[in-house]
Coordinates of C-alpha atoms in Angstrom, one line a residue:
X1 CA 219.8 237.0 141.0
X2 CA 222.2 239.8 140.5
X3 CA 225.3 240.6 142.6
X4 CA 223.8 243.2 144.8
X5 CA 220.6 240.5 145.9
X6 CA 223.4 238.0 146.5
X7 CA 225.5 239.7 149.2
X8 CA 222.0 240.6 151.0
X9 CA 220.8 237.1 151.1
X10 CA 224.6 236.2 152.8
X11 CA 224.4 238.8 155.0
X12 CA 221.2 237.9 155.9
X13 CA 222.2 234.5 156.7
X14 CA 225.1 235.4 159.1
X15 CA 223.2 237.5 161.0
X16 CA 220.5 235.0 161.4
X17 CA 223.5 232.5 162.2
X18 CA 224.9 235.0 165.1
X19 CA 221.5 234.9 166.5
X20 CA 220.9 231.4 167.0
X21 CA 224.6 230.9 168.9
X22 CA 223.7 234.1 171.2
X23 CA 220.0 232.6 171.6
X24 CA 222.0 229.1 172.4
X25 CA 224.4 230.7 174.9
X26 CA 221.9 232.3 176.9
X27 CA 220.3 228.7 177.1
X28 CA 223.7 227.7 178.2
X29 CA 223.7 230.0 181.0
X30 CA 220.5 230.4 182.2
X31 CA 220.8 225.9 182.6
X32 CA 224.1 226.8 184.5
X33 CA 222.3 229.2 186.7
X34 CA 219.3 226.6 187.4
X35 CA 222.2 224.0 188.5
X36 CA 224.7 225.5 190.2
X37 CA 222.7 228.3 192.1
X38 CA 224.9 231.0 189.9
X39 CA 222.9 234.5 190.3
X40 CA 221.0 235.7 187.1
X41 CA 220.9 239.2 187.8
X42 CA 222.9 242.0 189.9
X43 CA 220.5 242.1 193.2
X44 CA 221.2 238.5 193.0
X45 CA 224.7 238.8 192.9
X46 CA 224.6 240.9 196.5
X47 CA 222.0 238.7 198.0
X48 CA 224.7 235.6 197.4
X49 CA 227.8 237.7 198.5
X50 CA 225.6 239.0 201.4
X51 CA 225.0 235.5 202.6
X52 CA 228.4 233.6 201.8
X53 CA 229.9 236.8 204.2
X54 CA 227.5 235.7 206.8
X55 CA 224.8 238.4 207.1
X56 CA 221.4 237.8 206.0
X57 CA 218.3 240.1 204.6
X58 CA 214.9 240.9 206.1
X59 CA 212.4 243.1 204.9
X60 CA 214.7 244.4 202.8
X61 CA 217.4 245.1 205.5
X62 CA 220.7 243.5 205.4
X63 CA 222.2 242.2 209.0
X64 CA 225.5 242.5 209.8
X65 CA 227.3 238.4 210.6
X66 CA 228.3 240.1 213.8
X67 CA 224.9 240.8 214.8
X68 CA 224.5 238.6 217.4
X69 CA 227.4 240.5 219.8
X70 CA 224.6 243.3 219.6
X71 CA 223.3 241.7 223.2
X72 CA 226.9 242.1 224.8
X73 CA 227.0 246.1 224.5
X74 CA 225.6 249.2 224.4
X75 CA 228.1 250.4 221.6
X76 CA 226.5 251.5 218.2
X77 CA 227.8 248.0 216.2
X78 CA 225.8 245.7 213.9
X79 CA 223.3 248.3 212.7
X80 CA 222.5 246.6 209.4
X81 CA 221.7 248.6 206.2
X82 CA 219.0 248.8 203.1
X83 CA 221.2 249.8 200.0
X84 CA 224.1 252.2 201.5
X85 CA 221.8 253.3 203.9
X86 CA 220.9 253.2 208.0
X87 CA 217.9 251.5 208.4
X88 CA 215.7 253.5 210.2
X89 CA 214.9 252.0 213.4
X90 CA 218.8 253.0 214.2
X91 CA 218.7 256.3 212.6
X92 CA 216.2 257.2 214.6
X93 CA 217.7 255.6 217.9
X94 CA 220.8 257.6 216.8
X95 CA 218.6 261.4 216.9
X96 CA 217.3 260.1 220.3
X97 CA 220.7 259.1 221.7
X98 CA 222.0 262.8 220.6
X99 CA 219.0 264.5 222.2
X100 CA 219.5 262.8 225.5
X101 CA 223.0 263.4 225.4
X102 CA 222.3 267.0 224.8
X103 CA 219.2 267.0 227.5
X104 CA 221.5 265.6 229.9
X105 CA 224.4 268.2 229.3
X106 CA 221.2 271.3 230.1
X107 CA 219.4 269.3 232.7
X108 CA 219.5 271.3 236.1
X109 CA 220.5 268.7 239.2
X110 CA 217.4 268.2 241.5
X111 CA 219.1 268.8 244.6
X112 CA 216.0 268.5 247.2
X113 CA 215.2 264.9 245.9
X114 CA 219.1 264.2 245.4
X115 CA 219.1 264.8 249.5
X116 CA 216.3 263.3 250.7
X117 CA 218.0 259.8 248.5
X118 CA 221.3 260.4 250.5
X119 CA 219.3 260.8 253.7
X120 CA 217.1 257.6 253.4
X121 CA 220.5 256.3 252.6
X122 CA 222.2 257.6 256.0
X123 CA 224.4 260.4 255.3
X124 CA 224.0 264.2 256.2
X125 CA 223.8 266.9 253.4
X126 CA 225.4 270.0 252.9
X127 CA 225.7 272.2 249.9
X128 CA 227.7 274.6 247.9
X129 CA 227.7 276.1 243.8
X130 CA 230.3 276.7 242.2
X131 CA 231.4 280.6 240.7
X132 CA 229.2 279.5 237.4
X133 CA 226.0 281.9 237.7
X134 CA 224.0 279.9 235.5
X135 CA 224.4 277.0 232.9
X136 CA 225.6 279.1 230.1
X137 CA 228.5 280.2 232.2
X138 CA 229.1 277.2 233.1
X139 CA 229.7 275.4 229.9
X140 CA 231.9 278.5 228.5
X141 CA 234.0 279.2 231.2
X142 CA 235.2 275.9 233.0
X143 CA 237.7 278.1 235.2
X144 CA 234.4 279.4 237.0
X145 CA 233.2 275.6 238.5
X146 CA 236.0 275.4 239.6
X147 CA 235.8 277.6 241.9
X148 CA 233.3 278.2 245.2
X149 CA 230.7 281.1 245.5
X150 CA 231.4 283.4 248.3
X151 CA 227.9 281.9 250.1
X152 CA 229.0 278.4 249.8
X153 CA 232.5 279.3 251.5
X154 CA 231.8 281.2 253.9
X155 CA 228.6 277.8 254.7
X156 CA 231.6 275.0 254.5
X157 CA 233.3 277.1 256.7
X158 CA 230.7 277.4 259.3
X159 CA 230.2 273.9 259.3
X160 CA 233.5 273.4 259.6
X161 CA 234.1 275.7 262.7
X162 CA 231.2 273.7 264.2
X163 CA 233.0 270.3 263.6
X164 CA 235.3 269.0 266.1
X165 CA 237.5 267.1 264.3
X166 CA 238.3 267.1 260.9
X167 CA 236.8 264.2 258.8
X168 CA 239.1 262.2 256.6
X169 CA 236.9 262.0 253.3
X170 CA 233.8 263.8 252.2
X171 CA 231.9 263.1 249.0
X172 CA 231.1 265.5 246.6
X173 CA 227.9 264.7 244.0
X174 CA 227.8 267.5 241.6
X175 CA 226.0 267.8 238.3
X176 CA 229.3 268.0 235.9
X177 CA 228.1 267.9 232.5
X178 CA 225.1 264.9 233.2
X179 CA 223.3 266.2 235.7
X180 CA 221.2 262.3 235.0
X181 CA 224.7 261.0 235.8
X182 CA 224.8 262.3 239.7
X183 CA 220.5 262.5 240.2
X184 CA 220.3 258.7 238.9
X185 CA 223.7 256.7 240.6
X186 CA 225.1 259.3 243.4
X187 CA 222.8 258.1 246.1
X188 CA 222.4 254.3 244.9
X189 CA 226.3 254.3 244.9
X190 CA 226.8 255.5 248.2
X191 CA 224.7 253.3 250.0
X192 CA 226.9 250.4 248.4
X193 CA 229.5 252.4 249.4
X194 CA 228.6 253.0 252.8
X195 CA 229.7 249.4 254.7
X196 CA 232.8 249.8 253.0
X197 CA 233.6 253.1 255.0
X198 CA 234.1 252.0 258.8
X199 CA 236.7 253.1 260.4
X200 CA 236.7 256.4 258.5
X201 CA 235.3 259.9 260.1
X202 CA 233.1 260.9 256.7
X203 CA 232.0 264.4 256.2
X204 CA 228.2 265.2 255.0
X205 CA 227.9 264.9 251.4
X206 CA 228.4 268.0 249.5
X207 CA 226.0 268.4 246.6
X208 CA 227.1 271.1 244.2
X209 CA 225.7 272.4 241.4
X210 CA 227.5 273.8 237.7
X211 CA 230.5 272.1 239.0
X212 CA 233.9 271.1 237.8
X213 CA 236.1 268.3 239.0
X214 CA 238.6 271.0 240.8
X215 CA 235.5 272.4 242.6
X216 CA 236.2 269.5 245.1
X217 CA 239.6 271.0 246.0
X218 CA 238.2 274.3 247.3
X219 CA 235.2 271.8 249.4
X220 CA 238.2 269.5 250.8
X221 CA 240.5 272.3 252.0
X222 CA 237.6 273.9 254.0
X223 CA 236.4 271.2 255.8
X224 CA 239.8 270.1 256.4
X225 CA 239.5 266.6 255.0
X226 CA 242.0 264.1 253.6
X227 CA 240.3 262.8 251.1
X228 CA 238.3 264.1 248.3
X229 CA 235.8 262.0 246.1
X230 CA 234.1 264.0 243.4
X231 CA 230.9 261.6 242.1
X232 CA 230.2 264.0 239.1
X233 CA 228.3 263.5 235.8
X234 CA 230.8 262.6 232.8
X235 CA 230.6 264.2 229.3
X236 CA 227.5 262.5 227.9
X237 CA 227.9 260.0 225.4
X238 CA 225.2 258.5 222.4
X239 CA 225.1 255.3 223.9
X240 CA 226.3 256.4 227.5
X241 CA 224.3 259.7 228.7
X242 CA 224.5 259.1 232.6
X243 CA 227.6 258.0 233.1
X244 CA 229.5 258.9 236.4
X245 CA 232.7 259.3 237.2
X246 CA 234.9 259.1 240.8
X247 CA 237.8 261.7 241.1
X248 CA 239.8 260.6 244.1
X249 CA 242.4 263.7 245.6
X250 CA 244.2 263.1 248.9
X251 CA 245.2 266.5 250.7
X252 CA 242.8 268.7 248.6
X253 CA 243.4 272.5 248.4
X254 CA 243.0 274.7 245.1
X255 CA 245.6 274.5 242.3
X256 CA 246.0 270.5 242.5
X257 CA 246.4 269.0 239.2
X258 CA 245.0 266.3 237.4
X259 CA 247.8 264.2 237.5
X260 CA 247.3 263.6 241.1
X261 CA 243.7 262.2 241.4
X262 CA 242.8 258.3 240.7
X263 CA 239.7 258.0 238.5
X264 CA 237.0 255.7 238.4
X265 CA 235.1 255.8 235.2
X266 CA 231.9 255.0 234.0
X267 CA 229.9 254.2 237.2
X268 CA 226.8 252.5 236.1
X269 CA 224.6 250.0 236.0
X270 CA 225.5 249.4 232.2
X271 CA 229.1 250.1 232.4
X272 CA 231.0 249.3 235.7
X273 CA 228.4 248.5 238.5
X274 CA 228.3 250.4 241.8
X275 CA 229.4 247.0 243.7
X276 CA 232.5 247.0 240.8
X277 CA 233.2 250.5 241.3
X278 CA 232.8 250.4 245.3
X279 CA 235.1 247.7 245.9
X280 CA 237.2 249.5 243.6
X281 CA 237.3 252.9 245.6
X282 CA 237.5 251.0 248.8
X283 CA 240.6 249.3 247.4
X284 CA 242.0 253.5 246.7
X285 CA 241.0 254.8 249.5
X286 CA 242.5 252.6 251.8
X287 CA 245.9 253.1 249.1
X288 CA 245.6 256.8 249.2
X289 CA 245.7 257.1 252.9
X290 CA 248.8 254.3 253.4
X291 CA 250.8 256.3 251.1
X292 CA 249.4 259.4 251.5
X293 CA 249.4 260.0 248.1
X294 CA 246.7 259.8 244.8
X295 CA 247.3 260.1 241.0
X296 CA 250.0 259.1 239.1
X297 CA 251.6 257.6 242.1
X298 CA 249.0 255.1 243.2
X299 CA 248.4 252.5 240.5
X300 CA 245.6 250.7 240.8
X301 CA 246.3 247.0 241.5
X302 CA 242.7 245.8 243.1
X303 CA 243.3 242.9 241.2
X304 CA 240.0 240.7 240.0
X305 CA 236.8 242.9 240.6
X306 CA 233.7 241.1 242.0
X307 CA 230.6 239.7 239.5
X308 CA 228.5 241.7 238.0
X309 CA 225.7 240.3 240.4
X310 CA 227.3 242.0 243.1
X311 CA 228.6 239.2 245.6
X312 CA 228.8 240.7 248.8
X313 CA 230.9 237.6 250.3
X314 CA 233.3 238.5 247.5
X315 CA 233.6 241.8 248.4
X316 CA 234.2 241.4 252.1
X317 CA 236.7 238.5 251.1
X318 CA 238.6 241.4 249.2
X319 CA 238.5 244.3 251.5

């Protein structure tokens, strides 16, 4: 064998010597896998990481470990993912959630039906618009609901002239920007609302359309009242869409800020409950008139609110 054949045959020997100790490694490892549960492959790797953190898989959709607070909230949490992706049950709950916020930003107030609630309920109707023509001037020029039409002043005035004494709150439901907010919870509010309110002269409920929170200034001043609570629609939200708020003025007249009005957010059966929000207000009202005073100046110290359930022994045990 010459010197050329030689050096092949070594060469060919190492290599077939590297082969066997990478052939015998991969035995090594593969036996390691099998005893210890090590992954073999990268989807493996995730699926273990996945599970030591706590979350799990399911048709192909990861879970989140926190999944399980899903059933305390309405908040967009725990949504889970396939790769770095929404699944798309949420995505899809996500494009409803915007087009009901947006829905409920455009939908007009149905005032016949939103009376004939708050007369089933008990309480008289009046009602007024704000300077807004239409939705479009509404939305782009906020000064506008904030102010009355001339038909709607010179009808609280009427009614006014007609009254013999001044009433010491009235109640304004107006669209805001979810007209849902004030056509779902306005009436069903009020009526928790209405024990609560003995002892107080109350005006008829004003229901006003394209309004602004400062619309109930203008409505307060004219029927001479003390008090001012605006129930309006709050900016939708993706998880919250009808969401109402209370905006509590005492001695309303145009130009007040909002640094001197109490708010009550969220009024809802999802968020704070109208028995909540009620014993709430009562506890303000009551405030308001003692230190004839709202906003910045009244704190709210209710103290513990009652169960969600609604406990009317708990409420009356707090008034």
């Amino acid at each position: 064998m010459d010197e050329i054949d030689k050096r092949s045959v070594d060469a060919s020997a190492r290599e077939d010597r590297v082969d066997e100790r990478a052939d015998a490694s991969v035995q090594r490892r593969d036996m390691a896998g099998l005893h210890t549960g090590a992954p073999k492959h990268e989807g493996d790797s995730v699926r273990a990481s996945a599970s030591a953190s706590g979350s799990s898989s399911t048709n192909g959709i990861e879970t989140n470990p926190w999944d399980a607070l899903k059933r305390f909230t309405n908040a967009r949490i725990a949504l889970g993912r396939t790769g770095d992706s929404l699944p798309t049950a949420p995505l899809l709950a996500f494009g409803l959630a915007h087009a009901q916020a947006r829905d409920a930003v455009h939908q007009p107030l149905d005032t016949a039906a939103l009376a004939a609630e708050l007369h089933a309920a008990g309480f008289d109707t009046l009602e007024a618009a704000s300077a807004a023509p239409d939705r479009d001037h509404y939305l782009r020029r906020p000064d506008l609901g904030r102010a009355l039409d001339d038909a709607s002043r010179a009808r609280l005035a009427e009614h006014a002239a007609r009254t013999e004494a001044a009433p010491d709150i009235v109640f304004v439901a107006a669209d805001g920007l979810s007209a849902f907010a004030a056509q779902r919870h306005a009436a069903a509010f009020l009526a928790r609302m209405r024990p609560k309110l003995d002892g107080w002269k109350v005006a008829p409920v004003v229901i006003a359309t394209q309004a602004r929170v400062a619309l109930g200034d203008p409505i307060g001043e004219l029927l001479g009242a003390r008090i001012v609570v605006v129930m309006i629609g709050e900016r939708p939200g993706l998880s919250s869409p009808d969401s109402l708020g209370l905006y509590v003025t005492f001695a309303p007249r145009p130009g007040r800020h909002d640094a001197e009005r109490n708010c009550i957010s969220n009024v809802r059966p999802e968020g704070l409950n109208y028995d909540a929000a009620a014993f709430k207000l009562h506890w303000l009202l009551n405030e308001a008139r003692r230190l004839k005073l709202t906003g910045v100046g009244l704190k709210d110290h209710s103290g513990a609110l009652p169960s969600a359930a609604g406990d009317a022994s708990s409420l009356d045990n707090h008034a």
